[in-house]
């Protein structure tokens, strides 16, 4: 009789909170044995929105080649039905008629992206560096070297919030609101991010809080759009208003959807990368010693930190036709109309691309073709700004606290199924007994 292998068959689960601590062994199992993986939605693996038709399954891609192929083919793997495995997502969040840029496909996506890109030029990133460095130095100088602090609250959350607000032209006096909005919007269960907002009857407290935060956020930016008509600046909202998008209700809604995406996505991903990076350096003192011996390595090493932390662990697309992939046991066909989760974090550790030691931190690896910022048409516009923040923050942190330690087992992770980011990282500037 053939052995029963069902107990050891690979499985995928949507993670949240404490289950984010170590998803990587599961990814490796899927990548090797079930890289085109079907997940039945009749189980508790997914919450339904009450909108749209659930075909009873979604799929997960974990190999680098497959994820890249899907990301580079928006005609087949569409973003226009949302980025989570929730069917009917755009209806659930009330954005079917005016979806955010990230939930559109070319050519509409290309047109809007070209306008937004005016606020993300290389020159603007260069001009941002002194502001980022001043902010980081000020925050680090507040830390008492004798005490353990939550470095997320001290630096890793407020830094990207400041940068996102800067790009959007938000005055300094209003920036304290952004962390609270982001926490509520991205941290709400069961799906995290935009899909939890307005998900219909049965909303729990987290979803209600997220919906209230989104309402406050969009109301704030509606006022800012009006202000920028008469008081233009060099920020992204000003560029969009100057292009005429704020002249009619549909254009204004497009700007609002973009600002929502920036606040919700631009904050938590950088927090996740920085939190994960200091944990890796605390666990790998030999790699930290390499950076301390030659700080010029920190810039290139950011690619390795981005690869291993992969804050946006996965996002979904929807197939527009039947798609065939080569699986370990033969061809696998994903039917049309199915949600397909692109698991960037698993692809970023694929040994076929990054070597047999792909799970190990090597600050001199200089990895290419990482998927941390996705790939193709939806490659993250804020990638350069995120790299800048990471380079400055880690350089200044290592300069001031070269012997820091992190309570890695004590890291607490945020709720939400798509972004892996810590809410608490116990950081001790000087070594000592805990």
XYZ file of C-alpha atoms in Angstrom:
434
model
C 0.000 0.000 0.000
C 1.310 3.434 -0.896
C 2.137 5.650 2.077
C -0.339 8.360 3.023
C 1.446 11.660 2.332
C -1.525 13.907 3.014
C -0.311 14.869 6.476
C 2.936 16.240 5.035
C 1.497 17.860 1.897
C 2.422 21.543 1.529
C -0.225 24.021 2.554
C -0.611 27.767 2.351
C -2.217 29.937 4.995
C -2.934 33.637 5.114
C -0.861 34.908 8.014
C -1.506 37.701 10.457
C -0.045 38.898 13.726
C 2.096 36.334 15.531
C 1.993 33.870 12.622
C 4.245 36.275 10.665
C 7.174 35.351 12.926
C 8.545 32.742 10.506
C 6.637 32.032 7.290
C 9.766 31.106 5.352
C 9.930 27.352 5.976
C 6.383 27.061 4.657
C 7.335 29.081 1.578
C 10.281 26.784 0.902
C 8.051 23.717 1.148
C 5.567 25.192 -1.320
C 8.302 26.395 -3.664
C 9.817 22.926 -3.945
C 6.734 20.713 -3.888
C 3.715 22.780 -4.895
C 4.877 26.011 -6.562
C 1.529 26.470 -8.353
C -0.626 25.850 -5.322
C -4.422 25.701 -5.139
C -6.102 26.893 -1.939
C -9.812 26.053 -1.472
C -11.784 29.051 -0.221
C -14.512 26.919 1.296
C -12.263 26.561 4.336
C -11.409 29.208 6.933
C -8.408 30.212 4.823
C -10.272 33.243 3.479
C -13.072 35.506 4.584
C -15.676 36.397 1.959
C -16.896 39.942 1.475
C -20.496 39.320 0.511
C -19.709 40.851 -2.878
C -18.985 39.055 -6.139
C -18.817 35.328 -6.808
C -16.270 33.133 -5.075
C -15.297 30.242 -7.394
C -14.129 28.228 -4.413
C -10.391 28.615 -4.806
C -7.413 30.881 -5.212
C -3.864 30.040 -6.277
C -0.390 30.831 -4.932
C 2.830 31.209 -6.950
C 6.104 30.876 -5.017
C 8.895 30.391 -7.585
C 10.802 33.435 -8.801
C 10.347 32.704 -12.518
C 6.588 32.218 -12.167
C 6.081 35.348 -10.053
C 8.118 37.464 -12.490
C 6.182 36.091 -15.454
C 2.862 36.937 -13.823
C 3.972 40.406 -12.697
C 5.167 41.191 -16.228
C 1.889 40.132 -17.869
C -0.869 42.509 -16.677
C -3.043 41.520 -19.639
C -3.314 38.008 -18.183
C -2.786 38.730 -14.495
C -4.989 41.754 -13.920
C -4.950 44.140 -10.954
C -8.369 45.514 -11.843
C -10.249 43.189 -9.453
C -8.125 44.040 -6.443
C -4.873 42.904 -4.879
C -6.096 40.479 -2.217
C -7.594 37.001 -2.485
C -10.971 38.474 -1.585
C -13.402 38.101 -4.495
C -15.446 41.228 -5.104
C -12.798 43.372 -3.401
C -13.385 46.641 -5.276
C -17.119 46.422 -4.626
C -16.412 45.737 -0.972
C -14.312 48.893 -0.604
C -16.613 51.016 -2.781
C -13.943 51.770 -5.390
C -15.250 49.935 -8.448
C -15.935 53.160 -10.374
C -12.803 55.014 -9.260
C -10.172 52.461 -8.249
C -6.748 53.480 -6.921
C -3.867 53.392 -9.403
C -2.543 50.112 -7.997
C -5.868 48.468 -8.875
C -5.783 49.385 -12.569
C -4.087 47.909 -15.627
C -2.379 49.497 -18.631
C -3.163 51.704 -20.471
C -5.163 53.516 -17.756
C -2.509 52.640 -15.190
C 0.265 53.916 -17.455
C -1.417 57.274 -18.015
C -2.001 57.970 -14.343
C 1.413 56.656 -13.323
C 3.110 59.065 -15.741
C 1.450 61.964 -13.901
C 2.317 60.639 -10.447
C 5.926 60.000 -11.486
C 6.493 63.750 -11.741
C 6.598 63.794 -7.963
C 9.139 60.951 -7.733
C 12.071 62.196 -9.795
C 15.700 61.313 -8.918
C 16.302 64.970 -8.093
C 13.534 64.934 -5.511
C 14.994 61.824 -3.902
C 18.416 63.511 -3.693
C 16.872 66.632 -2.175
C 15.092 64.445 0.390
C 18.292 63.015 1.900
C 19.224 65.947 4.199
C 15.685 65.994 5.574
C 15.769 62.245 6.222
C 19.199 62.411 7.859
C 18.187 65.281 10.129
C 15.060 63.405 11.173
C 16.941 60.157 11.847
C 19.712 61.840 13.837
C 17.202 63.743 15.961
C 15.268 60.567 16.750
C 18.373 58.530 17.577
C 19.750 61.246 19.848
C 16.630 60.902 21.992
C 17.483 57.287 22.793
C 19.241 56.600 26.077
C 21.960 54.047 25.432
C 21.245 52.393 28.774
C 17.626 51.529 28.087
C 15.777 49.136 25.822
C 13.322 50.935 23.545
C 10.748 49.981 20.962
C 12.669 51.171 17.912
C 9.498 50.963 15.815
C 7.879 53.749 17.813
C 11.109 55.710 18.143
C 12.133 55.696 14.469
C 10.845 53.036 12.099
C 7.217 54.237 12.058
C 7.638 58.018 12.230
C 10.360 58.133 9.537
C 8.337 56.778 6.585
C 5.309 58.699 7.809
C 7.353 61.902 7.554
C 8.584 60.990 4.065
C 5.117 60.104 2.730
C 3.719 63.338 4.159
C 6.576 65.243 2.520
C 5.817 63.753 -0.902
C 2.124 64.564 -0.493
C 2.740 68.122 0.708
C 1.252 67.670 4.174
C 2.311 70.377 6.667
C 4.421 69.343 9.639
C 1.601 70.218 12.037
C -0.665 67.536 10.539
C 1.784 64.652 10.367
C 0.876 63.102 13.684
C -2.379 61.851 12.170
C -0.739 59.641 9.574
C 0.572 56.886 11.825
C -2.840 56.410 13.422
C -4.589 56.276 10.057
C -2.054 53.806 8.680
C -2.248 51.566 11.741
C -6.027 51.408 11.502
C -6.245 50.918 7.740
C -3.459 48.398 7.171
C -3.733 46.546 10.464
C -7.407 45.601 10.191
C -8.194 41.879 9.782
C -8.940 39.628 7.995
C -7.211 40.768 4.813
C -5.314 43.899 5.736
C -5.087 47.014 3.650
C -7.866 48.448 1.540
C -9.922 45.272 1.300
C -11.034 45.472 4.918
C -12.759 48.806 4.478
C -16.531 48.794 3.986
C -16.638 45.016 3.846
C -20.321 44.925 4.580
C -22.453 43.540 7.395
C -20.678 41.852 10.276
C -17.764 44.289 10.432
C -15.729 43.848 13.591
C -14.234 46.700 15.622
C -10.992 46.691 13.624
C -12.825 47.036 10.325
C -15.042 49.798 11.689
C -11.952 51.637 12.920
C -10.325 51.219 9.513
C -13.396 52.588 7.756
C -13.468 55.615 10.081
C -9.747 56.223 9.510
C -10.214 56.037 5.747
C -13.074 58.538 5.917
C -10.966 60.972 7.937
C -7.997 60.490 5.617
C -9.950 61.128 2.430
C -11.713 64.118 3.958
C -8.373 65.629 4.881
C -6.969 65.206 1.380
C -10.113 66.596 -0.230
C -9.378 69.824 1.652
C -5.711 69.663 0.675
C -6.640 69.317 -3.016
C -8.737 72.479 -2.752
C -5.840 74.264 -1.067
C -3.366 73.218 -3.782
C -5.498 74.754 -6.528
C -4.572 78.188 -5.207
C -1.337 77.331 -3.411
C 0.606 74.871 -5.610
C 3.825 73.306 -4.421
C 6.335 70.741 -5.703
C 4.573 67.805 -4.035
C 2.736 65.009 -5.830
C -0.754 66.272 -5.001
C 0.180 69.640 -6.531
C 1.406 67.897 -9.710
C -1.873 66.010 -10.053
C -3.960 69.120 -9.431
C -1.868 71.076 -11.962
C -2.508 68.318 -14.526
C -6.229 69.004 -14.192
C -7.238 65.922 -12.225
C -8.844 67.994 -9.515
C -11.147 69.831 -11.927
C -13.958 67.265 -11.841
C -15.317 64.735 -9.349
C -13.810 61.699 -11.116
C -10.339 63.280 -11.191
C -10.587 64.314 -7.564
C -11.537 60.758 -6.617
C -8.489 59.500 -8.518
C -6.234 61.796 -6.487
C -7.907 60.692 -3.272
C -7.416 57.035 -4.176
C -3.734 57.700 -4.836
C -3.200 59.497 -1.537
C -4.934 56.619 0.237
C -2.520 54.180 -1.381
C 0.495 56.300 -0.455
C -0.454 56.658 3.202
C -1.497 53.029 3.637
C 1.356 51.486 1.648
C 4.248 53.908 1.931
C 4.417 53.794 5.714
C 4.150 50.162 6.719
C 6.450 48.681 4.072
C 9.458 50.781 5.111
C 8.702 50.011 8.753
C 8.735 46.311 7.907
C 12.040 46.520 6.074
C 13.823 48.460 8.824
C 12.443 46.303 11.628
C 13.437 43.140 9.834
C 16.901 44.502 9.021
C 17.937 45.255 12.604
C 16.687 41.815 13.634
C 18.859 40.210 10.939
C 21.906 42.230 11.991
C 21.389 41.275 15.624
C 21.181 37.589 14.673
C 24.183 37.780 12.321
C 26.962 39.686 14.136
C 29.530 38.629 11.549
C 27.569 40.438 8.850
C 27.205 43.510 11.052
C 30.970 43.497 11.583
C 31.457 43.610 7.813
C 29.321 46.740 7.581
C 31.048 48.373 10.536
C 34.438 47.694 8.962
C 33.357 49.275 5.678
C 30.310 51.525 5.880
C 30.366 51.981 2.094
C 28.866 48.483 1.953
C 25.646 49.634 3.635
C 24.130 51.081 0.441
C 24.556 47.897 -1.633
C 23.584 45.763 1.383
C 20.149 47.391 1.366
C 19.253 45.114 -1.577
C 19.975 42.089 0.571
C 17.849 43.436 3.424
C 15.038 44.176 0.996
C 15.294 40.658 -0.402
C 15.153 38.888 2.943
C 12.577 41.095 4.682
C 10.142 41.469 1.728
C 7.662 43.609 3.718
C 4.942 43.171 1.089
C 4.982 39.404 1.305
C 2.371 38.830 -1.385
C -0.294 40.530 -3.490
C -2.926 39.045 -5.765
C -3.905 39.362 -9.397
C -6.891 37.906 -11.274
C -6.480 35.729 -14.360
C -8.220 36.908 -17.523
C -7.746 33.550 -19.289
C -6.686 30.000 -18.535
C -2.938 29.933 -17.782
C -0.669 26.892 -17.831
C 2.445 26.564 -15.670
C 5.074 23.847 -15.477
C 4.697 22.098 -12.122
C 6.969 19.470 -10.519
C 4.632 16.679 -11.651
C 3.607 18.189 -14.982
C 1.539 21.089 -16.373
C -0.838 22.904 -14.029
C -3.656 25.076 -15.390
C -5.080 28.001 -13.461
C -8.561 28.770 -14.844
C -9.690 32.213 -15.930
C -11.276 34.424 -13.291
C -9.157 33.125 -10.416
C -7.277 35.113 -7.824
C -3.554 34.336 -7.964
C -1.339 35.358 -5.066
C 2.169 36.403 -6.148
C 4.315 35.444 -3.171
C 7.196 37.903 -3.483
C 8.779 36.803 -0.214
C 9.032 33.179 -1.348
C 10.366 34.191 -4.764
C 13.006 36.389 -3.100
C 14.447 33.300 -1.407
C 14.348 30.998 -4.423
C 17.693 29.134 -4.489
C 17.413 28.814 -8.283
C 18.073 32.543 -8.476
C 19.873 33.484 -5.257
C 21.914 30.352 -4.536
C 21.777 27.454 -2.132
C 22.232 29.829 0.819
C 19.345 32.087 -0.223
C 17.893 32.088 3.304
C 21.143 33.437 4.788
C 22.053 37.104 5.188
C 25.106 38.016 3.093
C 25.645 41.782 3.016
C 27.998 41.378 0.068
C 25.599 39.320 -2.067
C 24.383 42.241 -4.256
C 21.240 40.383 -5.360
C 19.618 41.274 -8.665
C 16.005 40.974 -9.778
C 14.535 41.111 -6.299
C 10.754 41.324 -6.155
C 10.364 43.402 -3.001
C 8.923 46.280 -5.045
C 7.133 43.950 -7.473
C 8.093 43.980 -11.149
C 6.934 45.336 -14.467
C 4.190 47.940 -14.798
C 3.443 47.932 -11.075
C 7.019 48.343 -9.845
C 6.803 50.591 -6.783
C 7.252 54.296 -7.544
C 8.571 54.880 -4.040
C 11.383 52.319 -4.276
C 14.171 54.912 -4.449
C 12.781 56.811 -1.461
C 12.514 53.562 0.535
C 16.126 52.673 -0.276
C 17.230 56.144 0.792
C 15.456 55.875 4.139
C 16.965 52.450 4.783
C 20.494 53.532 3.875
C 20.427 56.660 6.037
C 18.666 55.030 8.993
C 20.946 51.982 9.136
C 24.105 54.041 8.612
C 23.269 56.445 11.419
C 22.061 53.654 13.699
C 25.218 51.572 13.241
C 27.403 54.648 13.723
C 25.817 55.510 17.069
C 25.001 52.063 18.411
C 27.397 49.544 16.815
C 26.812 46.968 19.554
C 23.012 47.044 19.643
C 20.967 43.939 20.297
C 17.404 43.091 19.361
C 14.990 40.892 21.286
C 14.115 38.852 18.198
C 11.793 36.321 19.916
C 9.930 39.247 21.478
C 9.130 40.995 18.183
C 5.405 41.603 17.803
C 3.870 41.622 14.324
C 0.959 43.623 12.969
C -2.335 42.128 11.887
C -3.021 41.918 8.155
C -2.444 39.197 5.571
C -0.182 40.882 3.027
C 2.368 43.095 4.769
C 4.817 41.673 7.308
C 5.761 44.521 9.622
C 6.588 44.679 13.309
C 4.701 46.783 15.817
C 7.285 46.213 18.559
C 11.030 45.596 18.226
C 12.881 45.621 21.540
C 16.130 47.456 20.748
C 18.949 47.712 23.284
C 21.568 50.266 22.162
C 24.282 48.668 24.273
C 24.651 44.937 24.964
C 23.637 43.642 28.342
C 21.565 41.071 30.133
C 17.855 41.159 29.380
